[in-house]
Tab-separated table of C-alpha atoms in Angstrom:
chain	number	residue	atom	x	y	z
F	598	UNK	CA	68.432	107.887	104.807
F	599	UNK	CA	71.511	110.291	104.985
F	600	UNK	CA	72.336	113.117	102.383
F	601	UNK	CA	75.323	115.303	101.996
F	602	UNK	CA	74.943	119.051	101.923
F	603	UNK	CA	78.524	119.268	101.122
F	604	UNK	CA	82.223	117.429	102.520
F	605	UNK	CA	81.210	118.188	106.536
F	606	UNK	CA	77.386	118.457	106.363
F	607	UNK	CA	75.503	114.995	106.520
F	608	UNK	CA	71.439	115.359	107.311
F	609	UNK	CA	69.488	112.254	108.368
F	610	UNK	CA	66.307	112.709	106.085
F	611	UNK	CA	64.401	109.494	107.356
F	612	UNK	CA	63.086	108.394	110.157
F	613	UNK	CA	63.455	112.512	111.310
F	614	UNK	CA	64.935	115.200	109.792
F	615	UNK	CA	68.443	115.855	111.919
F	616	UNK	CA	71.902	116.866	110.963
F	617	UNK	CA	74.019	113.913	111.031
F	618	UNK	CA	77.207	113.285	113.977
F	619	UNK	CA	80.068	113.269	111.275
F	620	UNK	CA	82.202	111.405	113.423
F	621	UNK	CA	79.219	108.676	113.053
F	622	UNK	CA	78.983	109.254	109.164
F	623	UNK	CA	82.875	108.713	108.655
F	624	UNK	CA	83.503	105.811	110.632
F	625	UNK	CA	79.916	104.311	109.320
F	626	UNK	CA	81.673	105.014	105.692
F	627	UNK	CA	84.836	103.475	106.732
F	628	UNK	CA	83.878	100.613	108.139
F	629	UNK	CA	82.265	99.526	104.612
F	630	UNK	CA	85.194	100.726	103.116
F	631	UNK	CA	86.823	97.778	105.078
F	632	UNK	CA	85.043	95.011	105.556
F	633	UNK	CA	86.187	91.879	104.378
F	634	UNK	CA	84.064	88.812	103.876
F	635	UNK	CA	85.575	85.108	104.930
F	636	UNK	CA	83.984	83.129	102.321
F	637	UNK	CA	82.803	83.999	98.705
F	638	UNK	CA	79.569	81.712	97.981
F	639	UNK	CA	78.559	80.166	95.284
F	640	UNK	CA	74.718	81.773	94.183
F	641	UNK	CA	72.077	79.877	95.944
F	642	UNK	CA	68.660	80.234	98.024
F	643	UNK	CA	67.381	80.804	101.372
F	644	UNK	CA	69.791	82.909	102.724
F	645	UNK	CA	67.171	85.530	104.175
F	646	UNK	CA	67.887	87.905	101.563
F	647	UNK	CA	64.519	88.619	100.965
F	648	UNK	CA	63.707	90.181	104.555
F	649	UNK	CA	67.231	91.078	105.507
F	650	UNK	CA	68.586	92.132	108.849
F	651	UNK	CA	69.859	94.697	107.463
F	652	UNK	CA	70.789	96.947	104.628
F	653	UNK	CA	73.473	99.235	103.392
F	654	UNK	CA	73.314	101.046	100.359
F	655	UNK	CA	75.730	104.193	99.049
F	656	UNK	CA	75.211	106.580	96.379
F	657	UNK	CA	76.482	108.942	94.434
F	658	UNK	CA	73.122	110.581	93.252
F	659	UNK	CA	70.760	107.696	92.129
F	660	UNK	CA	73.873	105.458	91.216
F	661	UNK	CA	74.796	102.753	93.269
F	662	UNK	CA	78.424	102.715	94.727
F	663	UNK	CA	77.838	99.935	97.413
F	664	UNK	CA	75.203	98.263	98.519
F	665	UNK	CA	75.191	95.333	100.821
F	666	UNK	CA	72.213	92.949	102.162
F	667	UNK	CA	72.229	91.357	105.379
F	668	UNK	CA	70.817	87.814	105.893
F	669	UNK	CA	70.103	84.989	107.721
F	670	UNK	CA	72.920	83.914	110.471
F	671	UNK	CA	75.034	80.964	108.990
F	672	UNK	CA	76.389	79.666	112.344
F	673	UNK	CA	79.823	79.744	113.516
F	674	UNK	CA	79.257	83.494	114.209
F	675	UNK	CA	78.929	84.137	110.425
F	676	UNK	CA	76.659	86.038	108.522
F	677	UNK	CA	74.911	85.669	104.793
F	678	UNK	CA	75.442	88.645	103.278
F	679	UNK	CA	74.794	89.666	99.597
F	680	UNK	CA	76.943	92.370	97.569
F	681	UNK	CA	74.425	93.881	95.259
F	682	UNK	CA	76.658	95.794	93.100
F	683	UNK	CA	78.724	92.629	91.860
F	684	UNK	CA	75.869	90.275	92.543
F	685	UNK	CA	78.477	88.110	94.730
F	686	UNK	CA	76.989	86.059	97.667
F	687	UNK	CA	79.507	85.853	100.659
F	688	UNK	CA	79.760	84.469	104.549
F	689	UNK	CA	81.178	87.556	106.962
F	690	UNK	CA	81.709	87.721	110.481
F	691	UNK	CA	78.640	88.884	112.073
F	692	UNK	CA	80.370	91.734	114.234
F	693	UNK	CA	80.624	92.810	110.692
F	694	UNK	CA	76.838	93.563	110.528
F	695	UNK	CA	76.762	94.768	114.081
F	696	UNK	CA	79.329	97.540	113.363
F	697	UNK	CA	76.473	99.434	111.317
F	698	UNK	CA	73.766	99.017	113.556
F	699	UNK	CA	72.724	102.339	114.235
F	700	UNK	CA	69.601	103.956	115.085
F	701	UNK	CA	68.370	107.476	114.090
F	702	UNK	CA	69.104	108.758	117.692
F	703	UNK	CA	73.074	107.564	117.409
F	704	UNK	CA	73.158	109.530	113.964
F	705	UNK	CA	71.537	112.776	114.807
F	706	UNK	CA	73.467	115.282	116.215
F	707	UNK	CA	72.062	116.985	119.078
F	708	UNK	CA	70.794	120.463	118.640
F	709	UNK	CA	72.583	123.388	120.592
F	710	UNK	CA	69.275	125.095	121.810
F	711	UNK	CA	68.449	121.418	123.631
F	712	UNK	CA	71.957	121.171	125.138
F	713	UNK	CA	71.296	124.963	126.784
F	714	UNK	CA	67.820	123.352	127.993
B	312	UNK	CA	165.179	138.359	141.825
B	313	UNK	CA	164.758	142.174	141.593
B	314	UNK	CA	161.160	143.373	141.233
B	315	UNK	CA	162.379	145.768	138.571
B	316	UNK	CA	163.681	142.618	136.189
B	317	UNK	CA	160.070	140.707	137.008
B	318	UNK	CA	158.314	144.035	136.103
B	319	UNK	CA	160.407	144.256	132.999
B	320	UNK	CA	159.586	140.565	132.009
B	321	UNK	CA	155.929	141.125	132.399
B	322	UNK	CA	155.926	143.879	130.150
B	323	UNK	CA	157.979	142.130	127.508
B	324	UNK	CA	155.442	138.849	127.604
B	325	UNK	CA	152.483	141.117	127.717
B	326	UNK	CA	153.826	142.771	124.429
B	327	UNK	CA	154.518	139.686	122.943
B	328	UNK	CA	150.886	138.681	123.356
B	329	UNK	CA	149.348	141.793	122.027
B	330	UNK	CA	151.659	141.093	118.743
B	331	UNK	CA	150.990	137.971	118.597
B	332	UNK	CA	147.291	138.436	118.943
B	333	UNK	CA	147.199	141.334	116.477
B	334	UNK	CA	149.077	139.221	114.019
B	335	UNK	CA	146.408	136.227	114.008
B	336	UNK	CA	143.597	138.835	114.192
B	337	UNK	CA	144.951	140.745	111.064
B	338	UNK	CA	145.431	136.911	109.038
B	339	UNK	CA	142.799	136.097	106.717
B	340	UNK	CA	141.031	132.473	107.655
B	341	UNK	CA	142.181	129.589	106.373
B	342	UNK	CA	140.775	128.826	102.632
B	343	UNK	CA	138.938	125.579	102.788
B	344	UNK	CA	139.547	122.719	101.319
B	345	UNK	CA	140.296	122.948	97.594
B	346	UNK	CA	137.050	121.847	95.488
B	347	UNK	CA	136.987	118.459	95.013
B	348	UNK	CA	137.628	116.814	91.285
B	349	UNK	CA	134.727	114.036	91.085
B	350	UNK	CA	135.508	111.163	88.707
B	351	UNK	CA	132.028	112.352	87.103
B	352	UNK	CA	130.267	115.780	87.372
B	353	UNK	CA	127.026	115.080	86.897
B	354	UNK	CA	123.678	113.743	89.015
B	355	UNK	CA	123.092	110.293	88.468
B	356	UNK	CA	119.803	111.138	87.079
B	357	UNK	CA	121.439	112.987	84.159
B	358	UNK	CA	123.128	109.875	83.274
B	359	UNK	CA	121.364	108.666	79.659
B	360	UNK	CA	123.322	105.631	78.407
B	361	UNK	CA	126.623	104.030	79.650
B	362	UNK	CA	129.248	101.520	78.093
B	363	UNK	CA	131.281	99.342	80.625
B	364	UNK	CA	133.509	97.276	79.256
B	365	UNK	CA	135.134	94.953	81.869
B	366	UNK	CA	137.998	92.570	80.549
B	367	UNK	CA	137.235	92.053	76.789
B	368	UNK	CA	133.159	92.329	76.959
B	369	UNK	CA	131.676	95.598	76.458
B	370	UNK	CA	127.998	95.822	78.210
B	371	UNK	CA	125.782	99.156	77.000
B	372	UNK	CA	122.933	99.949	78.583
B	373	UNK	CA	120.905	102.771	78.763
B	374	UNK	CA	118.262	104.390	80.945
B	375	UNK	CA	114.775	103.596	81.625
B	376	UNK	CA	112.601	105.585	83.521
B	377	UNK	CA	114.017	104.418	86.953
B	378	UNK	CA	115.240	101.738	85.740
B	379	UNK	CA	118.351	100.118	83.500
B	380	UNK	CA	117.916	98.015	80.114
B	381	UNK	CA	120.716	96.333	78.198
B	382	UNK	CA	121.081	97.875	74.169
B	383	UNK	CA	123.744	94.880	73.927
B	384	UNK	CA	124.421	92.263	74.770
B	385	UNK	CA	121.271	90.881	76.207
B	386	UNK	CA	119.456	93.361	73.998
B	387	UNK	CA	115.421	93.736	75.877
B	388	UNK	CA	116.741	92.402	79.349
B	389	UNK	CA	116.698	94.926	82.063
B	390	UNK	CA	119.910	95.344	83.918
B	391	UNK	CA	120.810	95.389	87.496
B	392	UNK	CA	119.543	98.682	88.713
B	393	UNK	CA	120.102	98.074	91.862
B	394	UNK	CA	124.326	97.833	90.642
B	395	UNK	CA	124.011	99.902	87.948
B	396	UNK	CA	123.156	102.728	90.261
B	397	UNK	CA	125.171	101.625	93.103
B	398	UNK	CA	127.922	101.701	90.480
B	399	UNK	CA	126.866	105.061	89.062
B	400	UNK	CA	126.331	107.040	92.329
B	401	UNK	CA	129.975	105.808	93.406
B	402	UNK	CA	131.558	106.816	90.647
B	403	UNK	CA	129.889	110.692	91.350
B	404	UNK	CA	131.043	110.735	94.449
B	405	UNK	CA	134.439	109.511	94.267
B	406	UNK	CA	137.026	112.238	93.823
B	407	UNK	CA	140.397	112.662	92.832
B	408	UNK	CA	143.038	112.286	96.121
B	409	UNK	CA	145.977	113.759	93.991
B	410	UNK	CA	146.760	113.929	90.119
B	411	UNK	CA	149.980	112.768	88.195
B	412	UNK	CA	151.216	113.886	85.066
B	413	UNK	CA	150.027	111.567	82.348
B	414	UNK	CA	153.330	112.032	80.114
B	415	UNK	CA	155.508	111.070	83.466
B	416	UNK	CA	153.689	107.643	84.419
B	417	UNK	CA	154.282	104.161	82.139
B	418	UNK	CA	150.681	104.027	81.444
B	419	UNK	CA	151.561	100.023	80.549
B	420	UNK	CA	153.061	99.666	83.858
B	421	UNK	CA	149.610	100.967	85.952
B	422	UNK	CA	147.036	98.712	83.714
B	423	UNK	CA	145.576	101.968	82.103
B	424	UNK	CA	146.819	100.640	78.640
B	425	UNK	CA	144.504	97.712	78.745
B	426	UNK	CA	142.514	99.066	81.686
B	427	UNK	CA	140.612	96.513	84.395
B	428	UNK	CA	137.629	98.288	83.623
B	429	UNK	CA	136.509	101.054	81.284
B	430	UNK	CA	132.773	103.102	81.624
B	431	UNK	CA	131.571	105.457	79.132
B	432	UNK	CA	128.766	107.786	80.657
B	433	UNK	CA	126.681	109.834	78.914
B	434	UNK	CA	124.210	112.221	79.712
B	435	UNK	CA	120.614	113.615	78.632
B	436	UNK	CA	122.427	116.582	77.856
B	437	UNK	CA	124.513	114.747	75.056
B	438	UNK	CA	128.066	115.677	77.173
B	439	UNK	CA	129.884	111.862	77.407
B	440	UNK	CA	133.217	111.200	80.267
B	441	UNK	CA	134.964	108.240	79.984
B	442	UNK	CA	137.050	106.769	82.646
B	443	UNK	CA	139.413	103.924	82.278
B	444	UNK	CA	140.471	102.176	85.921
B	445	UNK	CA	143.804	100.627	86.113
B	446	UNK	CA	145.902	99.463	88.703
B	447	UNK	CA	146.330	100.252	92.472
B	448	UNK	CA	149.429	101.475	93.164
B	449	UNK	CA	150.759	99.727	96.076
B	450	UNK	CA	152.500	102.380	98.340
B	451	UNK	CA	149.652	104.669	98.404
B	452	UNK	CA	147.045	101.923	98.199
B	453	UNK	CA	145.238	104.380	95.685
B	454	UNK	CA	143.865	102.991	91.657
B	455	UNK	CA	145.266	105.336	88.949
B	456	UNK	CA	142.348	106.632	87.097
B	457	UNK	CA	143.029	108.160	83.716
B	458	UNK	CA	139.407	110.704	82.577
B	459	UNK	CA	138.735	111.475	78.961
B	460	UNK	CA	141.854	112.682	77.425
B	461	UNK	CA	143.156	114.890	80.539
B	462	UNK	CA	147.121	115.608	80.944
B	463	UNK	CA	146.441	114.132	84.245
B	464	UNK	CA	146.292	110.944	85.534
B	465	UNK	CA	143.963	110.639	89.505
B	466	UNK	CA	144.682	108.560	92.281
B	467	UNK	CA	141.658	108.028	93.938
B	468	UNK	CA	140.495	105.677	97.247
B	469	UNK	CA	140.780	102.243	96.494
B	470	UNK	CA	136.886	101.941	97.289
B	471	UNK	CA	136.231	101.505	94.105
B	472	UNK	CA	138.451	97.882	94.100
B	473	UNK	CA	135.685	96.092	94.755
B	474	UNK	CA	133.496	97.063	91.730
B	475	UNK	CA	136.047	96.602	89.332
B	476	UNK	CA	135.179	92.744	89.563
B	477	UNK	CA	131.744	93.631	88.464
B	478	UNK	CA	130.512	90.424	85.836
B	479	UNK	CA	127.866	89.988	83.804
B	480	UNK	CA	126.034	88.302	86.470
B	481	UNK	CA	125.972	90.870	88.564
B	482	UNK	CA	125.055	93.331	85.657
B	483	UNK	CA	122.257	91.476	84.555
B	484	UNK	CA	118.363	91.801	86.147
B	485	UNK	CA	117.508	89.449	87.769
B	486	UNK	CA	113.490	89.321	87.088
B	487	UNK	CA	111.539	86.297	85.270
B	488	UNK	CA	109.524	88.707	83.915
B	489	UNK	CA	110.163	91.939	81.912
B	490	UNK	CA	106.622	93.424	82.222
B	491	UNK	CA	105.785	95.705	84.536
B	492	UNK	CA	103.159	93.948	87.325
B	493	UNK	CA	100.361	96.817	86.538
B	494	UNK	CA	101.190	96.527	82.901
B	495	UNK	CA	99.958	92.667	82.757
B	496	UNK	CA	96.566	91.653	81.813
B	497	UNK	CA	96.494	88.137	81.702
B	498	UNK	CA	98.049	85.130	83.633
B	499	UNK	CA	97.743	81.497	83.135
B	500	UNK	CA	99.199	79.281	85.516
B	501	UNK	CA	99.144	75.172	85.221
B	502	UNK	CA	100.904	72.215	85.660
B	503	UNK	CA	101.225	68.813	86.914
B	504	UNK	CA	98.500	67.717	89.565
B	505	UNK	CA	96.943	71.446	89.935
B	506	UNK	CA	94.238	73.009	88.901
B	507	UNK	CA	94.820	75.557	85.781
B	508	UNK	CA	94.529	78.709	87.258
B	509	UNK	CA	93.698	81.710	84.824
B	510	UNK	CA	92.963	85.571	85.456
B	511	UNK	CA	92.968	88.528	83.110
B	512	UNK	CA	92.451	92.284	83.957
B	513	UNK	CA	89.435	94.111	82.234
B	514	UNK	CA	90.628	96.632	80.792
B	515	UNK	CA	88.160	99.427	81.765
B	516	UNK	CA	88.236	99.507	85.236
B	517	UNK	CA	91.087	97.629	85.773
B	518	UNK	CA	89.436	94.518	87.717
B	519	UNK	CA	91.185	91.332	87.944
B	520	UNK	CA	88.480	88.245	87.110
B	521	UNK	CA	89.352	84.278	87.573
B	522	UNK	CA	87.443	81.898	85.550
B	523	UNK	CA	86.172	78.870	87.807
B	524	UNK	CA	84.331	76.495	86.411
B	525	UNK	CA	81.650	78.290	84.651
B	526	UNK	CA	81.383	81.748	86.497
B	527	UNK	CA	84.319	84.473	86.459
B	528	UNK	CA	84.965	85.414	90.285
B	529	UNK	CA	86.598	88.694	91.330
B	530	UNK	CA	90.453	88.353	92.309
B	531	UNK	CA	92.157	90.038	94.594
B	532	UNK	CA	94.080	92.675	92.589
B	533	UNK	CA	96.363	93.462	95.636
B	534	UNK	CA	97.580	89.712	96.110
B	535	UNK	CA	97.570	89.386	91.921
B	536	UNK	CA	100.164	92.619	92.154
B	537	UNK	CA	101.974	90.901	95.072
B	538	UNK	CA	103.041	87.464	93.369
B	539	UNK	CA	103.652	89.228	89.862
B	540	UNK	CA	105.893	92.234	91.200
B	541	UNK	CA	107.844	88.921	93.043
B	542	UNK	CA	107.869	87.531	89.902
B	543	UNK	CA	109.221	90.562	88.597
B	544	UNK	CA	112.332	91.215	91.241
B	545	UNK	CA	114.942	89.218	92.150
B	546	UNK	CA	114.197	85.718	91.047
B	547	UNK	CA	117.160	84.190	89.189
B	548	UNK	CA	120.061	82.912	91.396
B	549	UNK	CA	122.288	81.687	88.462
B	550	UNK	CA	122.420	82.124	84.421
B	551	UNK	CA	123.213	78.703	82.850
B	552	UNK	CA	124.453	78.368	78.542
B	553	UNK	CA	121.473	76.670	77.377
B	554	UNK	CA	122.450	73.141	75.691
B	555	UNK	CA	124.704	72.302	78.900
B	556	UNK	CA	122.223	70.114	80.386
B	557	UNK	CA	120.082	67.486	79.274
B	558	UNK	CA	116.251	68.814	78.861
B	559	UNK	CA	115.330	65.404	80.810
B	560	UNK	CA	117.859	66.112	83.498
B	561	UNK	CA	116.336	69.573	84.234
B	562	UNK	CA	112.805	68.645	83.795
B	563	UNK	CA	111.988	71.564	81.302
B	564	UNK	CA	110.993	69.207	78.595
B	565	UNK	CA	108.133	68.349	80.551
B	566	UNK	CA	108.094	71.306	83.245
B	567	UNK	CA	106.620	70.529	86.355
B	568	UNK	CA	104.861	74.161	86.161
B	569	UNK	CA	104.019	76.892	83.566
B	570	UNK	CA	103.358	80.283	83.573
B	571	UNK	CA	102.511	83.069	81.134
B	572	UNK	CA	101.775	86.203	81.319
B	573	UNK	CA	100.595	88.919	78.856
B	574	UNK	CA	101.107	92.180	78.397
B	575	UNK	CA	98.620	94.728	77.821
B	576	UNK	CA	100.417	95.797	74.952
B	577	UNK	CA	100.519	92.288	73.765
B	578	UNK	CA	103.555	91.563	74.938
B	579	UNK	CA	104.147	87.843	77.035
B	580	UNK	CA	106.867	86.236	78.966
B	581	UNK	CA	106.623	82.279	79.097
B	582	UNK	CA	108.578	80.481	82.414
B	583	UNK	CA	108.548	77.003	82.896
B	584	UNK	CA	109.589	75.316	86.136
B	585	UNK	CA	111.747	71.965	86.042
B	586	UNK	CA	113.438	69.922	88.608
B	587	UNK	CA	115.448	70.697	91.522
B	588	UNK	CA	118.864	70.526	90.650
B	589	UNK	CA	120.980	67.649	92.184
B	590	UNK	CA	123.241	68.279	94.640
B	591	UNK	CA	121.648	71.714	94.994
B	592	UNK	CA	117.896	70.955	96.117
B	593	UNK	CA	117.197	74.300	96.980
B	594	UNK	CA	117.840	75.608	93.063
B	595	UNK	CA	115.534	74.606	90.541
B	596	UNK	CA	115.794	74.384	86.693
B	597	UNK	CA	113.761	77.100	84.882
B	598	UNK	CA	113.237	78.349	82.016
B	599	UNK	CA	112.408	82.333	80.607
B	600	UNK	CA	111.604	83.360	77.785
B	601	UNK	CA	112.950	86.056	78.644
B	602	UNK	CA	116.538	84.688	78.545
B	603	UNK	CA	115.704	82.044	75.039
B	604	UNK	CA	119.657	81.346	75.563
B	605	UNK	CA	120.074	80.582	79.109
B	606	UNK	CA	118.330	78.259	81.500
B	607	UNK	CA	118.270	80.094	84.546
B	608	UNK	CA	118.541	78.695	88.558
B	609	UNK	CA	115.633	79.997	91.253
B	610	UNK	CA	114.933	79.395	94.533
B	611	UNK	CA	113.153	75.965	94.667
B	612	UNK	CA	110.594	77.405	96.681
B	613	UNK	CA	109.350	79.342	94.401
B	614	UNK	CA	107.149	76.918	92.873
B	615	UNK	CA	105.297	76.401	95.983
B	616	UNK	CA	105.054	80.039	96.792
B	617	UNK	CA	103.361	80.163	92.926
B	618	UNK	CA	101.120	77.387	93.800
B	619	UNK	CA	99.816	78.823	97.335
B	620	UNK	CA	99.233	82.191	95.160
B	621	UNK	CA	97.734	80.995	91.888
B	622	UNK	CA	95.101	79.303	93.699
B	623	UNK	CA	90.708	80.266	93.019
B	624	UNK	CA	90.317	79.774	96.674
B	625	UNK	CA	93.052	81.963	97.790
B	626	UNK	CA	92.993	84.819	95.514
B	627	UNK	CA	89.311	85.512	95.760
B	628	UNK	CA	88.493	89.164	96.425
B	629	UNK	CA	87.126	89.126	100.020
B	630	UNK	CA	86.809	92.536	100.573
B	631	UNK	CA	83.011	94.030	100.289
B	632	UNK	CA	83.940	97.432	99.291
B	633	UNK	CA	85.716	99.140	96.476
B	634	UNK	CA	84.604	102.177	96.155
B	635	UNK	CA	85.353	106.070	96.116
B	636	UNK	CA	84.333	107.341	99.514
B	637	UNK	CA	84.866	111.207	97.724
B	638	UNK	CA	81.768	110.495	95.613
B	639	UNK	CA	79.277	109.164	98.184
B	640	UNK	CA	76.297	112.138	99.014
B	641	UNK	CA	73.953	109.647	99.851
B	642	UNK	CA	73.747	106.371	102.636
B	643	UNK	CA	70.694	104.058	103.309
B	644	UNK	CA	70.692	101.957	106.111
């Protein structure tokens, strides 16, 4: 989890407590802000929803902005995923899903005192 | 030639230059130009309202916003801005090249009698110029240009020539819709052999849903604004009297596609899509009812471009996100 102290200042909370690469944070940001699906679904079943890959959720407080779900691959290089703000099922490029794999150690910024170590 | 002569000549050319040089040093610089008389003194957004009467039809319009709207005839169409301004912006730049008496010219004889074309401007301010164009006045190649009620009569470029054959055509917008593309809130699209296709705009946030089938899908509000602001520019290639031609002949009876769209406000503009015409494949027959006494000529095309756009499968919002990025403090991944 990542929380903003203010415009600049992003702090990974969980797994460890580290202040956040912005660079990392904005392009993380932007790429959701652009991602576009290839196929809208029609609402159905096993689609590994229930233990996704992956998740992406953003919010403003406790409300939820954007939140995206990660499933099951659905061949062709295309991925299940699930918008859970408008409760829309949808087929996207898997590279989509890679672009936001990042661990805690890519996020965390490393501290000054280690760098002079 | 004696040295004493040479000697003497120097001197005397060497004098002459100081004089001359203290003469042009002394002489005040050349005034500039004289200021130049515009046919109108104004910006073009001053400009409120303007009558042009070309031949023996009188067209008022007025402004709005950015844009032009007929008061008569063709009262609720939107004009040509596009000429309106053109026209406008000419006529403020356009200045006088010289200026004849007004008592010493046969005002018959140069067409400002019964001028070729005649605008009334008037701006926000209230103040009103009117300029009457009459003929071009073949030695000087300049039009005689008679303002208001001056004593003068201006000769100004003959740039201007081509405008004066302005005609209601060219006045006249050229849109199949009136509405503003963000101002609509509902479209429904049918016809022969397609699917109906139907969208409206909540009107909270402003999303665009499609009903298919049972469920409402999310449409692309970008591609929605696309196809209506295309619907909303330059469309109509001709202005036919309705009556002329047989309903079967053009297909409107039984149009090969509708359209309507509705205002926010309430408002709607209805177009129907008929046959190509003969002769002419690439026009087609339509209808506005924006225009209830013309049948108007579009690109033939257009129908298919409509048909590729209204479409569920097409216009389905594919992107994940829509979102403020400003208000996000908090990311779980």
């Amino acid at each position: 989890m990542i929380v903003a102290d203010n415009d600049t200042l992003w702090r990974l909370v969980r797994p460890k407590e580290a202040r956040c690469k912005l660079p990392q944070v904005e392009r993380l940001i932007a790429h959701a802000d652009t991602m576009a699906a290839s196929k809208l679904l029609p609402q159905g079943p096993g689609r590994g929803f229930e233990h996704p890959q992956l998740s992406l959720i953003l919010k403003d407080g406790d409300k939820v902005l954007f939140g995206l779900l990660f499933g099951d691959y659905g061949g062709d290089k295309q991925i299940y995923v699930r918008d859970l703000v408008r409760q829309q099922d949808f087929l996207a490029p898997a590279k989509e899903a890679e672009d936001f794999e990042y661990s805690a150690d890519d996020l965390a910024d490393i501290p000054l005192s280690h760098v002079v170590q | 030639m004696n040295w004493k002569v040479i000697l003497i000549l120097l001197l005397i050319c060497s004098g002459l230059g100081i004089y001359l040089f203290k003469i042009d040093w002394g002489r005040e610089p050349a005034k500039k130009t004289e200021e130049r008389d515009h046919l109108l003194n104004c910006a073009l957004d001053q400009i409120a309202s303007a009558r042009i009467t070309l031949f023996d039809t009188t067209y008022s319009i007025r402004r709005k916003s950015y844009e032009w709207e007929f008061v008569s005839p063709y009262a609720g169409e939107l004009a040509d801005s596009i000429a309106v301004n053109h026209l406008l912006s000419s006529l403020i730049k356009i200045f006088a090249l010289s200026k004849l008496p007004a008592d010493s010219l046969d005002m018959a004889m140069v067409h400002l009698k019964n001028p070729v074309m005649e605008i009334e401007v008037q701006t926000v301010a209230g103040d009103s110029t009117s300029l009457r164009f009459g003929a071009l006045n073949p030695t000087t190649d300049n039009i005689y240009v008679h303002r208001d009620a001056e004593k003068a009569v201006m000769l100004i470029s003959k740039e201007i020539g081509p405008m004066l054959g302005l005609n209601s055509f060219m006045l006249r917008g050229k849109g199949l819709t009136v509405i503003q593309p963000l101002d609509i809130a509902e479209i429904r699209y049918a016809g022969r052999d397609i699917k109906e296709f139907q969208a409206a705009r909540s009107p909270g946030d402003g999303v665009w849903w499609m009903t298919g089938g049972k469920e409402k899908i999310r449409a692309d509000k970008r591609k929605i604004i696309r196809i209506l602001r295309d619907l909303y520019e330059n469309q109509v290639r001709s202005f036919e009297s309705a009556g002329v031609e047989e309903s079967s002949r053009t297909g409107l009876d039984n149009p090969q596609r509708r359209l309507l769209v509705k205002a926010q406000n309430g408002d709607s503009v209805f177009i129907a899509l008929g046959n190509t015409v003969d002769q002419a494949a690439y026009l087609r027959w339509s209808y506005s009812s924006l225009y209830p006494n013309d049948l108007v000529l579009t690109d033939s095309r257009l129908l298919n471009h409509l048909d590729t756009n209204f479409e569920l499968d097409w216009m389905v919002d594919l992107r994940m996100a829509d979102f403020d990025e400003t208000r996000i403090n908090r990311i779980e991944l």
